[in-house]
mmCIF file of C-alpha atoms and ligand atoms in Angstrom:
data_model
loop_
_atom_site.group_PDB
_atom_site.id
_atom_site.type_symbol
_atom_site.label_atom_id
_atom_site.label_comp_id
_atom_site.label_asym_id
_atom_site.label_seq_id
_atom_site.Cartn_x
_atom_site.Cartn_y
_atom_site.Cartn_z
ATOM 1 C CA MET J 11 -38.210 -28.033 -3.484
ATOM 2 C CA ASN J 12 -35.153 -28.011 -6.665
ATOM 3 C CA LYS J 13 -36.352 -24.644 -7.823
ATOM 4 C CA ILE J 14 -36.249 -25.769 -12.359
ATOM 5 C CA ILE J 15 -38.599 -27.405 -13.598
ATOM 6 C CA PRO J 16 -38.372 -28.400 -16.904
ATOM 7 C CA GLY J 17 -40.063 -27.398 -19.781
ATOM 8 C CA THR J 18 -42.542 -29.448 -21.068
ATOM 9 C CA LEU J 19 -43.466 -31.153 -17.056
ATOM 10 C CA LEU J 20 -43.971 -27.252 -16.791
ATOM 11 C CA ALA J 21 -46.757 -26.858 -19.977
ATOM 12 C CA ALA J 22 -48.715 -29.824 -17.810
ATOM 13 C CA LEU J 23 -48.572 -28.655 -15.297
ATOM 14 C CA MET J 24 -49.973 -25.018 -16.660
ATOM 15 C CA THR J 25 -52.670 -27.776 -19.544
ATOM 16 C CA GLY J 26 -53.550 -29.679 -17.593
ATOM 17 C CA PRO J 27 -54.463 -33.365 -18.496
ATOM 18 C CA LEU J 28 -55.790 -32.463 -22.068
ATOM 19 C CA SER J 29 -52.674 -31.519 -23.488
ATOM 20 C CA ALA J 30 -50.813 -34.955 -21.960
ATOM 21 C CA THR J 31 -54.050 -37.011 -24.384
ATOM 22 C CA ALA J 32 -53.720 -34.418 -26.814
ATOM 23 C CA ALA J 33 -49.698 -35.895 -27.146
ATOM 24 C CA ASP J 34 -51.402 -39.402 -26.639
ATOM 25 C CA LEU J 35 -53.166 -38.762 -30.137
ATOM 26 C CA ALA J 36 -50.257 -37.944 -32.198
ATOM 27 C CA GLU J 37 -48.160 -40.756 -31.079
ATOM 28 C CA GLN J 38 -51.410 -42.941 -31.840
ATOM 29 C CA THR J 39 -52.362 -41.838 -34.989
ATOM 30 C CA TYR J 40 -48.342 -41.859 -36.080
ATOM 31 C CA GLY J 41 -47.076 -45.521 -34.844
ATOM 32 C CA ARG J 42 -50.110 -47.069 -36.383
ATOM 33 C CA TYR J 43 -51.647 -45.339 -39.035
ATOM 34 C CA VAL J 44 -48.211 -43.182 -40.788
ATOM 35 C CA ASP J 45 -45.546 -45.008 -41.891
ATOM 36 C CA GLN J 46 -42.275 -43.259 -41.798
ATOM 37 C CA GLN J 47 -42.673 -41.768 -45.066
ATOM 38 C CA GLY J 48 -46.150 -40.608 -44.752
ATOM 39 C CA GLY J 49 -48.464 -43.627 -46.441
ATOM 40 C CA ILE J 50 -52.010 -43.080 -44.802
ATOM 41 C CA SER J 51 -53.340 -45.901 -43.892
ATOM 42 C CA LEU J 52 -57.657 -46.569 -43.220
ATOM 43 C CA PRO J 53 -57.817 -47.374 -40.129
ATOM 44 C CA GLN J 54 -60.168 -50.176 -39.977
ATOM 45 C CA ASP J 55 -63.425 -50.112 -37.121
ATOM 46 C CA ALA J 56 -63.991 -46.425 -36.515
ATOM 47 C CA ARG J 57 -67.357 -46.972 -37.587
ATOM 48 C CA SER J 58 -67.581 -49.978 -33.908
ATOM 49 C CA SER J 59 -65.178 -48.143 -32.421
ATOM 50 C CA TRP J 60 -64.820 -43.123 -33.087
ATOM 51 C CA PRO J 61 -67.947 -40.368 -32.889
ATOM 52 C CA HIS J 62 -69.733 -40.234 -35.990
ATOM 53 C CA LEU J 63 -69.396 -36.400 -36.858
ATOM 54 C CA GLY J 64 -72.147 -36.401 -38.765
ATOM 55 C CA SER J 65 -74.134 -37.283 -42.779
ATOM 56 C CA TRP J 66 -74.104 -35.542 -46.259
ATOM 57 C CA ILE J 67 -76.422 -37.062 -48.456
ATOM 58 C CA VAL J 68 -76.128 -36.585 -52.295
ATOM 59 C CA GLU J 69 -79.074 -38.281 -53.546
ATOM 60 C CA ASP J 70 -78.312 -36.938 -57.521
ATOM 61 C CA PRO J 71 -76.440 -40.334 -59.653
ATOM 62 C CA ASP J 72 -74.682 -38.101 -61.468
ATOM 63 C CA ALA J 73 -72.975 -36.193 -58.389
ATOM 64 C CA PRO J 74 -69.260 -37.057 -57.742
ATOM 65 C CA GLY J 75 -70.233 -37.871 -54.817
ATOM 66 C CA HIS J 76 -73.479 -39.511 -55.137
ATOM 67 C CA GLY J 77 -74.368 -41.827 -51.693
ATOM 68 C CA PHE J 78 -74.676 -40.939 -47.803
ATOM 69 C CA HIS J 79 -71.531 -39.374 -46.557
ATOM 70 C CA ASP J 80 -70.623 -40.394 -42.579
ATOM 71 C CA VAL J 81 -67.855 -38.947 -40.326
ATOM 72 C CA TYR J 82 -65.875 -40.283 -37.905
ATOM 73 C CA THR J 83 -62.509 -38.740 -35.892
ATOM 74 C CA GLN J 84 -61.476 -40.228 -32.586
ATOM 75 C CA PRO J 85 -62.784 -39.308 -29.284
ATOM 76 C CA GLU J 86 -59.402 -37.582 -28.634
ATOM 77 C CA ALA J 87 -60.061 -35.705 -31.682
ATOM 78 C CA VAL J 88 -63.590 -34.565 -30.583
ATOM 79 C CA GLN J 89 -62.585 -33.426 -27.474
ATOM 80 C CA GLY J 90 -59.173 -30.887 -28.412
ATOM 81 C CA TYR J 91 -62.100 -29.229 -30.723
ATOM 82 C CA ARG J 92 -64.309 -28.927 -28.528
ATOM 83 C CA GLU J 93 -61.509 -27.135 -26.481
ATOM 84 C CA LYS J 94 -60.070 -24.743 -28.204
ATOM 85 C CA GLY J 95 -62.174 -25.151 -31.397
ATOM 86 C CA VAL J 96 -59.266 -26.261 -34.394
ATOM 87 C CA PHE J 97 -58.935 -30.732 -34.157
ATOM 88 C CA PRO J 98 -55.421 -31.431 -32.562
ATOM 89 C CA ASP J 99 -52.603 -32.984 -33.892
ATOM 90 C CA GLY J 100 -52.998 -36.324 -35.354
ATOM 91 C CA THR J 101 -56.985 -36.026 -35.160
ATOM 92 C CA ILE J 102 -58.066 -38.816 -37.918
ATOM 93 C CA LEU J 103 -61.461 -37.600 -40.298
ATOM 94 C CA ILE J 104 -62.305 -40.191 -41.861
ATOM 95 C CA LYS J 105 -65.630 -39.401 -44.636
ATOM 96 C CA GLU J 106 -66.949 -42.792 -45.508
ATOM 97 C CA ILE J 107 -69.347 -43.391 -48.758
ATOM 98 C CA ARG J 108 -72.439 -45.474 -49.723
ATOM 99 C CA SER J 109 -74.330 -46.276 -51.647
ATOM 100 C CA ILE J 110 -78.107 -44.582 -51.345
ATOM 101 C CA GLU J 111 -80.933 -48.008 -49.909
ATOM 102 C CA SER J 112 -84.550 -46.786 -50.754
ATOM 103 C CA GLY J 113 -87.618 -48.119 -49.602
ATOM 104 C CA THR J 114 -91.245 -47.942 -47.605
ATOM 105 C CA LYS J 115 -90.507 -48.083 -44.372
ATOM 106 C CA THR J 116 -93.874 -47.318 -41.201
ATOM 107 C CA THR J 117 -92.079 -44.582 -40.673
ATOM 108 C CA GLY J 118 -92.742 -43.642 -44.765
ATOM 109 C CA GLN J 119 -90.520 -43.675 -47.565
ATOM 110 C CA ALA J 120 -87.263 -44.242 -46.200
ATOM 111 C CA GLN J 121 -82.911 -44.085 -47.572
ATOM 112 C CA TRP J 122 -80.586 -45.096 -45.574
ATOM 113 C CA ALA J 123 -77.310 -46.194 -46.745
ATOM 114 C CA GLY J 124 -76.357 -49.419 -48.172
ATOM 115 C CA GLU J 125 -72.304 -51.854 -48.853
ATOM 116 C CA PRO J 126 -69.182 -48.392 -48.385
ATOM 117 C CA GLN J 127 -67.540 -47.568 -51.624
ATOM 118 C CA ILE J 128 -65.057 -45.656 -50.974
ATOM 119 C CA TRP J 129 -63.470 -43.616 -48.009
ATOM 120 C CA PHE J 130 -61.456 -40.460 -48.214
ATOM 121 C CA VAL J 131 -59.102 -39.954 -44.515
ATOM 122 C CA MET J 132 -57.755 -37.007 -43.444
ATOM 123 C CA VAL J 133 -54.989 -36.744 -40.948
ATOM 124 C CA LYS J 134 -54.040 -33.862 -38.682
ATOM 125 C CA ASP J 135 -50.365 -32.798 -39.483
ATOM 126 C CA ASP J 136 -49.077 -29.751 -37.122
ATOM 127 C CA LYS J 137 -45.490 -30.001 -37.833
ATOM 128 C CA GLY J 138 -45.145 -30.640 -41.301
ATOM 129 C CA ARG J 139 -43.664 -34.176 -40.541
ATOM 130 C CA PHE J 140 -43.832 -34.689 -44.548
ATOM 131 C CA ASP J 141 -42.075 -33.688 -47.922
ATOM 132 C CA SER J 142 -45.226 -34.948 -49.376
ATOM 133 C CA PRO J 143 -47.888 -34.758 -52.021
ATOM 134 C CA HIS J 144 -50.098 -36.177 -49.910
ATOM 135 C CA TRP J 145 -49.752 -34.237 -46.967
ATOM 136 C CA ASP J 146 -50.606 -29.930 -47.059
ATOM 137 C CA LYS J 147 -52.219 -27.624 -45.617
ATOM 138 C CA GLY J 148 -51.349 -28.821 -42.580
ATOM 139 C CA TRP J 149 -52.915 -32.479 -42.915
ATOM 140 C CA GLY J 150 -51.991 -35.629 -45.020
ATOM 141 C CA TRP J 151 -55.407 -36.687 -47.865
ATOM 142 C CA ALA J 152 -56.116 -40.115 -48.847
ATOM 143 C CA LEU J 153 -58.947 -42.330 -50.877
ATOM 144 C CA TYR J 154 -59.559 -45.521 -50.650
ATOM 145 C CA GLU J 155 -61.091 -47.690 -52.358
ATOM 146 C CA ALA J 156 -63.457 -50.883 -51.268
ATOM 147 C CA LYS J 157 -61.638 -53.097 -54.107
ATOM 148 C CA ASP J 158 -58.172 -52.572 -52.601
ATOM 149 C CA PRO J 159 -59.190 -50.775 -49.233
ATOM 150 C CA SER J 160 -55.262 -51.735 -48.372
ATOM 151 C CA LYS J 161 -53.965 -48.732 -51.608
ATOM 152 C CA ASN J 162 -54.719 -45.143 -51.295
ATOM 153 C CA VAL J 163 -55.172 -44.088 -55.146
ATOM 154 C CA SER J 164 -55.534 -40.040 -54.363
ATOM 155 C CA THR J 165 -53.219 -38.783 -57.149
ATOM 156 C CA SER J 166 -51.498 -35.693 -54.673
ATOM 157 C CA PHE J 167 -53.937 -33.646 -52.482
ATOM 158 C CA ALA J 168 -53.222 -30.967 -55.318
ATOM 159 C CA GLU J 169 -54.785 -32.885 -57.962
ATOM 160 C CA THR J 170 -57.443 -35.185 -56.606
ATOM 161 C CA CYS J 171 -58.415 -32.220 -53.186
ATOM 162 C CA GLN J 172 -57.683 -29.109 -52.731
ATOM 163 C CA ALA J 173 -59.923 -27.214 -55.550
ATOM 164 C CA CYS J 174 -62.967 -28.939 -53.582
ATOM 165 C CA HIS J 175 -62.149 -28.295 -50.521
ATOM 166 C CA LEU J 176 -61.352 -25.316 -51.293
ATOM 167 C CA PRO J 177 -64.297 -23.386 -50.366
ATOM 168 C CA ALA J 178 -63.852 -24.777 -46.657
ATOM 169 C CA GLU J 179 -60.677 -23.272 -46.525
ATOM 170 C CA SER J 180 -61.399 -20.710 -43.725
ATOM 171 C CA THR J 181 -62.661 -23.082 -41.463
ATOM 172 C CA GLY J 182 -58.778 -25.620 -41.098
ATOM 173 C CA TRP J 183 -60.578 -26.910 -44.557
ATOM 174 C CA VAL J 184 -63.132 -29.181 -43.152
ATOM 175 C CA PHE J 185 -66.771 -28.360 -44.099
ATOM 176 C CA THR J 186 -67.286 -28.498 -39.612
ATOM 177 C CA GLU J 187 -71.403 -26.862 -40.771
ATOM 178 C CA GLY J 188 -72.025 -30.108 -40.323
ATOM 179 C CA TYR J 189 -70.793 -31.802 -37.733
ATOM 180 C CA PRO J 190 -72.359 -30.917 -34.832
ATOM 181 C CA THR J 191 -70.911 -33.501 -32.845
ATOM 182 C CA LEU J 192 -68.185 -30.947 -32.802
ATOM 183 C CA LYS J 193 -70.191 -27.739 -30.436
ATOM 184 C CA LYS J 194 -70.502 -28.037 -27.015
HETATM 185 C C1 LIG U 209 -66.376 -33.190 -55.721
HETATM 186 C C2 LIG U 209 -65.402 -32.565 -54.751
HETATM 187 C C3 LIG U 209 -64.867 -33.076 -53.260
HETATM 188 C C4 LIG U 209 -63.746 -33.699 -53.928
HETATM 189 C C5 LIG U 209 -62.706 -34.307 -55.203
HETATM 190 C C6 LIG U 209 -62.709 -34.415 -52.541
HETATM 191 N N1 LIG U 209 -63.419 -33.352 -51.404
HETATM 192 FE FE1 LIG U 209 -63.542 -34.179 -49.561
HETATM 193 N N2 LIG U 209 -65.206 -33.225 -49.688
HETATM 194 C C7 LIG U 209 -65.565 -32.537 -50.076
HETATM 195 C C8 LIG U 209 -67.691 -32.555 -49.406
HETATM 196 C C9 LIG U 209 -67.957 -31.199 -49.938
HETATM 197 C C10 LIG U 209 -67.504 -32.299 -48.149
HETATM 198 C C11 LIG U 209 -68.407 -32.160 -47.404
HETATM 199 C C12 LIG U 209 -69.662 -32.488 -47.805
HETATM 200 C C13 LIG U 209 -70.245 -33.536 -48.604
HETATM 201 O O1 LIG U 209 -69.155 -34.952 -47.693
HETATM 202 O O2 LIG U 209 -70.924 -33.655 -49.709
HETATM 203 C C14 LIG U 209 -65.899 -33.320 -48.494
HETATM 204 C C15 LIG U 209 -65.136 -34.143 -46.999
HETATM 205 C C16 LIG U 209 -64.517 -34.405 -46.733
HETATM 206 C C17 LIG U 209 -64.105 -35.221 -45.779
HETATM 207 C C18 LIG U 209 -64.679 -35.294 -43.507
HETATM 208 C C19 LIG U 209 -64.649 -33.801 -43.220
HETATM 209 C C20 LIG U 209 -64.671 -32.914 -43.786
HETATM 210 O O3 LIG U 209 -63.677 -32.002 -44.811
HETATM 211 O O4 LIG U 209 -65.561 -31.749 -43.634
HETATM 212 C C21 LIG U 209 -62.768 -36.011 -45.575
HETATM 213 C C22 LIG U 209 -61.964 -37.111 -44.324
HETATM 214 C C23 LIG U 209 -62.554 -35.093 -47.095
HETATM 215 N N3 LIG U 209 -63.679 -35.272 -47.471
HETATM 216 C C24 LIG U 209 -61.710 -36.077 -47.514
HETATM 217 C C25 LIG U 209 -61.220 -35.596 -49.076
HETATM 218 C C26 LIG U 209 -60.139 -36.486 -49.287
HETATM 219 C C27 LIG U 209 -58.602 -36.719 -48.267
HETATM 220 C C28 LIG U 209 -59.974 -36.334 -51.122
HETATM 221 C C29 LIG U 209 -58.959 -35.964 -51.841
HETATM 222 C C30 LIG U 209 -58.592 -37.291 -52.117
HETATM 223 C C31 LIG U 209 -60.669 -35.125 -50.485
HETATM 224 N N4 LIG U 209 -61.906 -35.566 -50.417
HETATM 225 C C32 LIG U 209 -61.797 -34.899 -52.248
HETATM 226 C C33 LIG U 209 -65.711 -32.222 -51.874
HETATM 227 C C34 LIG U 209 -64.864 -33.143 -51.812
#
């Protein structure tokens, strides 16, 4: 038998199928949703095809985040997080904000989500791929509005996102306490 086993093959044999899945995730993300310059595009089909991580509701109409917040990610990202406690390279987190509708239902006074208004997107980058103000702290950061979902309207991570995400720094800049799907 050949004594020389290539390093990548050896790594695959030792860590099992998950590492193949994780590599596919990064390949898909950086092939499909991120261009050569680090421009991020909003995945269109997350709500119908990706696992739902959890929801937040900000009821105060004057609050900056007023609305229903639903967070989605790829199935491989959920699997990777459950196994290792960190999001794998290529994870995409999408937070969709929708308006709050309300009325009386047979369940009681109910609130539900209306039309999408804004999407916040984070893309995990373990390799420091881009020298860009939208890529920092191991993530790409982007923001899209319903009136033109093809345009990232975030100025930069530092100006648009950092201050608000600081409380989540110790959990990889993600508010993981709101995501029951990540728990084993
Ligand atoms: C006004 C404060 C605020 C700003 C500005 C902000 N975020 Fe957040 N973000 C939060 C909070 C708080 C949560 C979780 C709770 C919630 O949604 O109410 C969150 C959640 C998220 C999530 C879901 C995953 C997670 O981290 O829990 C994504 C994705 C996200 N933000 C991306 C961004 C990006 C990208 C920017 C900049 C373009 C940004 N956010 C700017 C406060 C903010």
